[in-house]
PDB file of C-alpha atoms in Angstrom:
ATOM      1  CA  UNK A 936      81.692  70.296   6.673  1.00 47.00           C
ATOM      2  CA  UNK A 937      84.139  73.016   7.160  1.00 46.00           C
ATOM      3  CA  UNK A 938      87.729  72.839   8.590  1.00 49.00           C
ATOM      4  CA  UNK A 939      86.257  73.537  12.088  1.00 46.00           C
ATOM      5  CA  UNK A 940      84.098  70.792  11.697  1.00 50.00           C
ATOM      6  CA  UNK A 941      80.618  73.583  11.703  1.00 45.00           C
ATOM      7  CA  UNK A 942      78.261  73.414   9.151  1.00 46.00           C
ATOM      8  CA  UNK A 943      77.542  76.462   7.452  1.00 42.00           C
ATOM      9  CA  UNK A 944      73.809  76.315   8.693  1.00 44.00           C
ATOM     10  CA  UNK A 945      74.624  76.009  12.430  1.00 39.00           C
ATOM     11  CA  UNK A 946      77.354  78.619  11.884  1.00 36.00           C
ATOM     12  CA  UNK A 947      74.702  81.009  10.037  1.00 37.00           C
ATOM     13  CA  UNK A 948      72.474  80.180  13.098  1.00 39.00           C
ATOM     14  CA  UNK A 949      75.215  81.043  15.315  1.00 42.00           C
ATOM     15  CA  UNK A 950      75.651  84.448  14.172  1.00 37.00           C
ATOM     16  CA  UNK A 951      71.748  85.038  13.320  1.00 39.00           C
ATOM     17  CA  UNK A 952      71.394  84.878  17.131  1.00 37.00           C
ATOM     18  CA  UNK A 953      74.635  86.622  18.351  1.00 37.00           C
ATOM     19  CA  UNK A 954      73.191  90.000  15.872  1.00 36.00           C
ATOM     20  CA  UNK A 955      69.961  89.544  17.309  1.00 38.00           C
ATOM     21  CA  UNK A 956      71.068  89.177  21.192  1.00 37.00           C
ATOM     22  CA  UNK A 957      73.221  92.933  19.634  1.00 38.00           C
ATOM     23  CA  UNK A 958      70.144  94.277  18.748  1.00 41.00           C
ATOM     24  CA  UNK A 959      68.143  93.458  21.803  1.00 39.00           C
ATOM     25  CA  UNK A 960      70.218  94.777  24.648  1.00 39.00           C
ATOM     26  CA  UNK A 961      70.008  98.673  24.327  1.00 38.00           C
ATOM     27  CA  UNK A 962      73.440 100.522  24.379  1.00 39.00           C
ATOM     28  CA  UNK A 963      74.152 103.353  26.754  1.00 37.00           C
ATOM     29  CA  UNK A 964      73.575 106.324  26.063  1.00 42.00           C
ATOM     30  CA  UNK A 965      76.910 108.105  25.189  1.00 45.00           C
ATOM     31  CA  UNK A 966      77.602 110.525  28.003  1.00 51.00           C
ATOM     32  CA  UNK A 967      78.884 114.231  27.613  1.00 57.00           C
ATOM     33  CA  UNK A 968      82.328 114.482  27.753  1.00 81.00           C
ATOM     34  CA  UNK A 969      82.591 118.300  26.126  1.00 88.00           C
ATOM     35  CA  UNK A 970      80.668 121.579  26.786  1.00 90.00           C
ATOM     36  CA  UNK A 971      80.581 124.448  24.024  1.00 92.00           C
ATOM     37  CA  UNK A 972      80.717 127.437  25.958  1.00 95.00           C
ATOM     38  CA  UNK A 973      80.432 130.905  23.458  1.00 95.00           C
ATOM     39  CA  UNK A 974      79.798 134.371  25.007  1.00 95.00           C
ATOM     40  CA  UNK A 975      77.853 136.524  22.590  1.00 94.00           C
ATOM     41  CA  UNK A 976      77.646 140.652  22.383  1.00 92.00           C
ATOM     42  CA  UNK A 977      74.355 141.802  21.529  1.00 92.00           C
ATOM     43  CA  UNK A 978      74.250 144.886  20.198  1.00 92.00           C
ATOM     44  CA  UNK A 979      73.455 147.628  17.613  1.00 92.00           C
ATOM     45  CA  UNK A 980      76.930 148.419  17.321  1.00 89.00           C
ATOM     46  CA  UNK A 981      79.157 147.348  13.893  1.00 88.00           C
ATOM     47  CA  UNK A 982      81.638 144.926  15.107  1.00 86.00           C
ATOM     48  CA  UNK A 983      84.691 147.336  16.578  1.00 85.00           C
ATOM     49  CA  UNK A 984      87.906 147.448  14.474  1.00 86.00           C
ATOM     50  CA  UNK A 985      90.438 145.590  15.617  1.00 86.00           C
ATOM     51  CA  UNK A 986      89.039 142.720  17.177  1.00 89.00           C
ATOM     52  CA  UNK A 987      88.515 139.117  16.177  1.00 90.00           C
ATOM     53  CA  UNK A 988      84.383 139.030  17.106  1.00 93.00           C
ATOM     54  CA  UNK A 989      82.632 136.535  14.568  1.00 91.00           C
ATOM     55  CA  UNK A 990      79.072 137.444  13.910  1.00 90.00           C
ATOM     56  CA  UNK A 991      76.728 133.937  15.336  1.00 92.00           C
ATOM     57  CA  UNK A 992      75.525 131.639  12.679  1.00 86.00           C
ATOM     58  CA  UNK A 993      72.211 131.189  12.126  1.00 88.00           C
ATOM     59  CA  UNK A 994      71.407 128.600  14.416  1.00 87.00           C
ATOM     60  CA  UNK A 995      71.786 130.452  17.385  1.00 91.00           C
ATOM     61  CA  UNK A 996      70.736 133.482  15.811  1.00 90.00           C
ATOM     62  CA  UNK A 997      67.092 131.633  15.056  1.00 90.00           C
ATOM     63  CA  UNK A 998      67.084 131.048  19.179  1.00 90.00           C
ATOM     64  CA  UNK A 999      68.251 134.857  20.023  1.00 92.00           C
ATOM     65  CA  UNK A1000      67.286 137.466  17.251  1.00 91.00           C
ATOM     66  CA  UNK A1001      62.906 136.512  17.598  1.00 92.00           C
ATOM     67  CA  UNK A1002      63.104 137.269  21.275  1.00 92.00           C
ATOM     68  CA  UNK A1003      65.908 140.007  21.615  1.00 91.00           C
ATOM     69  CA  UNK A1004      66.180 143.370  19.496  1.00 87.00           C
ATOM     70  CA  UNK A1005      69.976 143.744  18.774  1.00 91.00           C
ATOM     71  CA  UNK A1006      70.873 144.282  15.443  1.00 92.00           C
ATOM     72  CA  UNK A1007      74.358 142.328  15.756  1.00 92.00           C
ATOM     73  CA  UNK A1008      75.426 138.949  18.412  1.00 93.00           C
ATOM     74  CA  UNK A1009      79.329 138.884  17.668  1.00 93.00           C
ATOM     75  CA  UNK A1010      80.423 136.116  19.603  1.00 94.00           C
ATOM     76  CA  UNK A1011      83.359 137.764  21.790  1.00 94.00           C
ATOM     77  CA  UNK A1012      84.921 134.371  23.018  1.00 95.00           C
ATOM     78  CA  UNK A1013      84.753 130.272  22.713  1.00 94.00           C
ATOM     79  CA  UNK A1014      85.980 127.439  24.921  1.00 95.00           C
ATOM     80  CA  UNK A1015      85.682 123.993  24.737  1.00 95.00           C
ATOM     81  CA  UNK A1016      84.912 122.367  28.595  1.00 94.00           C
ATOM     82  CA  UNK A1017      85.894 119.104  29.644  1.00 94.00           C
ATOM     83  CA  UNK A1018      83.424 118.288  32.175  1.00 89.00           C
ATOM     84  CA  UNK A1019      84.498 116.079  34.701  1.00 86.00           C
ATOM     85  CA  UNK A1020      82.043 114.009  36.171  1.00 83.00           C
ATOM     86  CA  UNK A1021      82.534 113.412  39.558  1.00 86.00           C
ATOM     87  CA  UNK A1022      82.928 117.153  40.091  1.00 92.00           C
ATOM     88  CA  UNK A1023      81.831 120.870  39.084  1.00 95.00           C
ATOM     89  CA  UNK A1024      83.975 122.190  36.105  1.00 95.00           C
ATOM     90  CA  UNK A1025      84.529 125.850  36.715  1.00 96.00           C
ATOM     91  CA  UNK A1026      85.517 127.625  33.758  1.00 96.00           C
ATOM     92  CA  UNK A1027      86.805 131.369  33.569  1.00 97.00           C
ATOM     93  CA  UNK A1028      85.707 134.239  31.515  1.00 95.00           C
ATOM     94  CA  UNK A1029      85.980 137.845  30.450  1.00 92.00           C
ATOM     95  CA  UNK A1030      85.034 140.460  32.484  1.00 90.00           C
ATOM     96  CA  UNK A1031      84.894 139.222  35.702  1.00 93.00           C
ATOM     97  CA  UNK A1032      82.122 136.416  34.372  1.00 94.00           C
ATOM     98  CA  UNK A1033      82.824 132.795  35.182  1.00 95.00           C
ATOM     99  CA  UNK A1034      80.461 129.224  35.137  1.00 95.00           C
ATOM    100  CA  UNK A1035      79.778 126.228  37.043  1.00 96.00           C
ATOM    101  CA  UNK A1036      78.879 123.353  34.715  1.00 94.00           C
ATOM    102  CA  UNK A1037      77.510 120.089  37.065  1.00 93.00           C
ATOM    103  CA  UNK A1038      76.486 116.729  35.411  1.00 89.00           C
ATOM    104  CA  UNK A1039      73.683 116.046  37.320  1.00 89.00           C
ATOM    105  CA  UNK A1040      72.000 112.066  38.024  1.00 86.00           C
ATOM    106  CA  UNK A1041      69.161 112.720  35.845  1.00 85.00           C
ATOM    107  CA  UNK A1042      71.717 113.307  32.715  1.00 82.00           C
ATOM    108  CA  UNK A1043      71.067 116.773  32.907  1.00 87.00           C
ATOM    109  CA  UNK A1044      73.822 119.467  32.792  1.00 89.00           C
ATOM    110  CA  UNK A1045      73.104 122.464  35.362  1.00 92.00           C
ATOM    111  CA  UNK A1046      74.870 125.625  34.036  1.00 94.00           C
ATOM    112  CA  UNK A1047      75.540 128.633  36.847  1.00 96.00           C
ATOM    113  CA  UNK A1048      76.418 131.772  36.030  1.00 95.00           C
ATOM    114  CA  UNK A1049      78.126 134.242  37.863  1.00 95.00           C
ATOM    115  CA  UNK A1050      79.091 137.946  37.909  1.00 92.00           C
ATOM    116  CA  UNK A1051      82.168 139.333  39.824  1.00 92.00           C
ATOM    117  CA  UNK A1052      81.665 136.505  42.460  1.00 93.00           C
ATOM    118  CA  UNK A1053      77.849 136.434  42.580  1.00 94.00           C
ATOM    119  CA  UNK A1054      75.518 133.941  41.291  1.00 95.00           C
ATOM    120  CA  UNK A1055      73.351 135.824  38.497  1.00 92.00           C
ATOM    121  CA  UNK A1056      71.410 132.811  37.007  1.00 93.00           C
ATOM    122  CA  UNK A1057      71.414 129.165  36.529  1.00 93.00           C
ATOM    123  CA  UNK A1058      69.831 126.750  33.701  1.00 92.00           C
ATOM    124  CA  UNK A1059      69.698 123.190  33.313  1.00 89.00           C
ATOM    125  CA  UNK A1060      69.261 121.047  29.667  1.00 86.00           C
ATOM    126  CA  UNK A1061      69.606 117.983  28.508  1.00 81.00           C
ATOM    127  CA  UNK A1062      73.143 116.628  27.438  1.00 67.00           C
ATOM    128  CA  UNK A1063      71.661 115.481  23.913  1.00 69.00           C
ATOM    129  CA  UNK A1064      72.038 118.221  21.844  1.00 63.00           C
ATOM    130  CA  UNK A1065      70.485 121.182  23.341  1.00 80.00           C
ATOM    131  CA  UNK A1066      71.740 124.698  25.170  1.00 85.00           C
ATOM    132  CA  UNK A1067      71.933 126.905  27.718  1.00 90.00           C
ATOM    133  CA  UNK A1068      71.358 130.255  26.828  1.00 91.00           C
ATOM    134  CA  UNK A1069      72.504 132.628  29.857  1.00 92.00           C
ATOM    135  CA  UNK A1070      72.787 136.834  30.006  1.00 86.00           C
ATOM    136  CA  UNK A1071      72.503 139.917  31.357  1.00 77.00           C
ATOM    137  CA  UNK A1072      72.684 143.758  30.840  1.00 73.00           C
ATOM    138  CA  UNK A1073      76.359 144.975  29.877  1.00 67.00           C
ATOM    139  CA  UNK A1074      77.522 148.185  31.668  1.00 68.00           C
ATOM    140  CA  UNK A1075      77.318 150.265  28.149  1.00 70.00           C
ATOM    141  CA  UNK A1076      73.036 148.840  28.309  1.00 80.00           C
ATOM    142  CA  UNK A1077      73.821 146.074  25.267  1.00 87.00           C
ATOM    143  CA  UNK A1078      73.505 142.675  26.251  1.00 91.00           C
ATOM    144  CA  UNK A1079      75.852 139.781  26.726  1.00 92.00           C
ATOM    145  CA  UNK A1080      74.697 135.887  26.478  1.00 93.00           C
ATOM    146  CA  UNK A1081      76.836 132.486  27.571  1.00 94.00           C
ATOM    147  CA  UNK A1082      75.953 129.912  26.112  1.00 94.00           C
ATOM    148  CA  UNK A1083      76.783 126.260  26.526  1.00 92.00           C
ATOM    149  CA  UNK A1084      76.028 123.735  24.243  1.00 89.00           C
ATOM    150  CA  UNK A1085      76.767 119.623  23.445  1.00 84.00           C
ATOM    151  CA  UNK A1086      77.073 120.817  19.395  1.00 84.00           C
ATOM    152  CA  UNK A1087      80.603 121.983  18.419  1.00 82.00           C
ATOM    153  CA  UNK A1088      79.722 125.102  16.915  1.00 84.00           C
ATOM    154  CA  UNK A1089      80.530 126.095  13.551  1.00 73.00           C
ATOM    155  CA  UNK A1090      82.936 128.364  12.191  1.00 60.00           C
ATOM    156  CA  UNK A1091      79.549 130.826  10.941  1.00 57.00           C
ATOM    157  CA  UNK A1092      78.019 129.617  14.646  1.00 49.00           C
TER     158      UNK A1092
END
């Protein structure tokens, strides 16, 4: 017997079954606390001198390049969004552009985006590691893409 007065197989028991109650009751999903939100220039332009545009890395490049033609997606601007959950997070960007992000019941995160006041589009995805991809036609006819995403993106993404 041990100090406590337990023997070692009733206190190997003990913890056999307090690991395998652990293992049986399924943990929570975690829930989405941050939202990656990059907007992206596409373009046939070389990035303009001057500015601090970072070309995308090649994980969103492998989602935008096989659909869209641009030569170049320099990402123009990132923010990291704290979503709140009880409530839409607005966030603010360039050019008169700006997005709702809503956790919705299902786990889903509904993304609307809007252009000088007016809704343009809106996307839903799932919170576990996927993305938004947003756009529209830029005044000088390249292309501009938000996207939010639940993967911090690199320094190349």
């Amino acid at each position: 017997m041990n100090p406590v007065g337990i023997s070692s197989r009733v206190a190997f028991f003990i913890l056999s079954f307090c690991l395998a109650l652990s293992a049986a009751v399924p943990l929570a999903p975690p829930t989405l606390d941050k939202v990656f939100v990059q907007v992206i220039w596409g373009t046939d332009q070389p990035r303009p001198t001057g500015t601090s545009y970072r070309e995308i890395g090649p994980k969103l490049s492998a989602k935008l390049s096989p659909v869209f033609r641009w030569q170049h997606y320099w990402e123009t601007e990132r923010q990291t969004v704290r979503l709140d959950p009880a409530r839409i997070t607005k966030v603010q960007l360039a050019n008169q552009r700006a997005l709702e992000l809503e956790r919705l019941k299902s786990g889903e995160i509904e993304v609307r985006l809007f252009l000088k006041g007016g809704l343009v589009s809106k996307s839903r995805y799932s919170s576990s590691g996927c993305m938004a991809i947003l756009g529209g036609e830029h005044e000088s006819k390249d292309s501009y893409f938000i996207v939010a995403r639940s993967d911090a993106p690199t320094t190349t993404e």
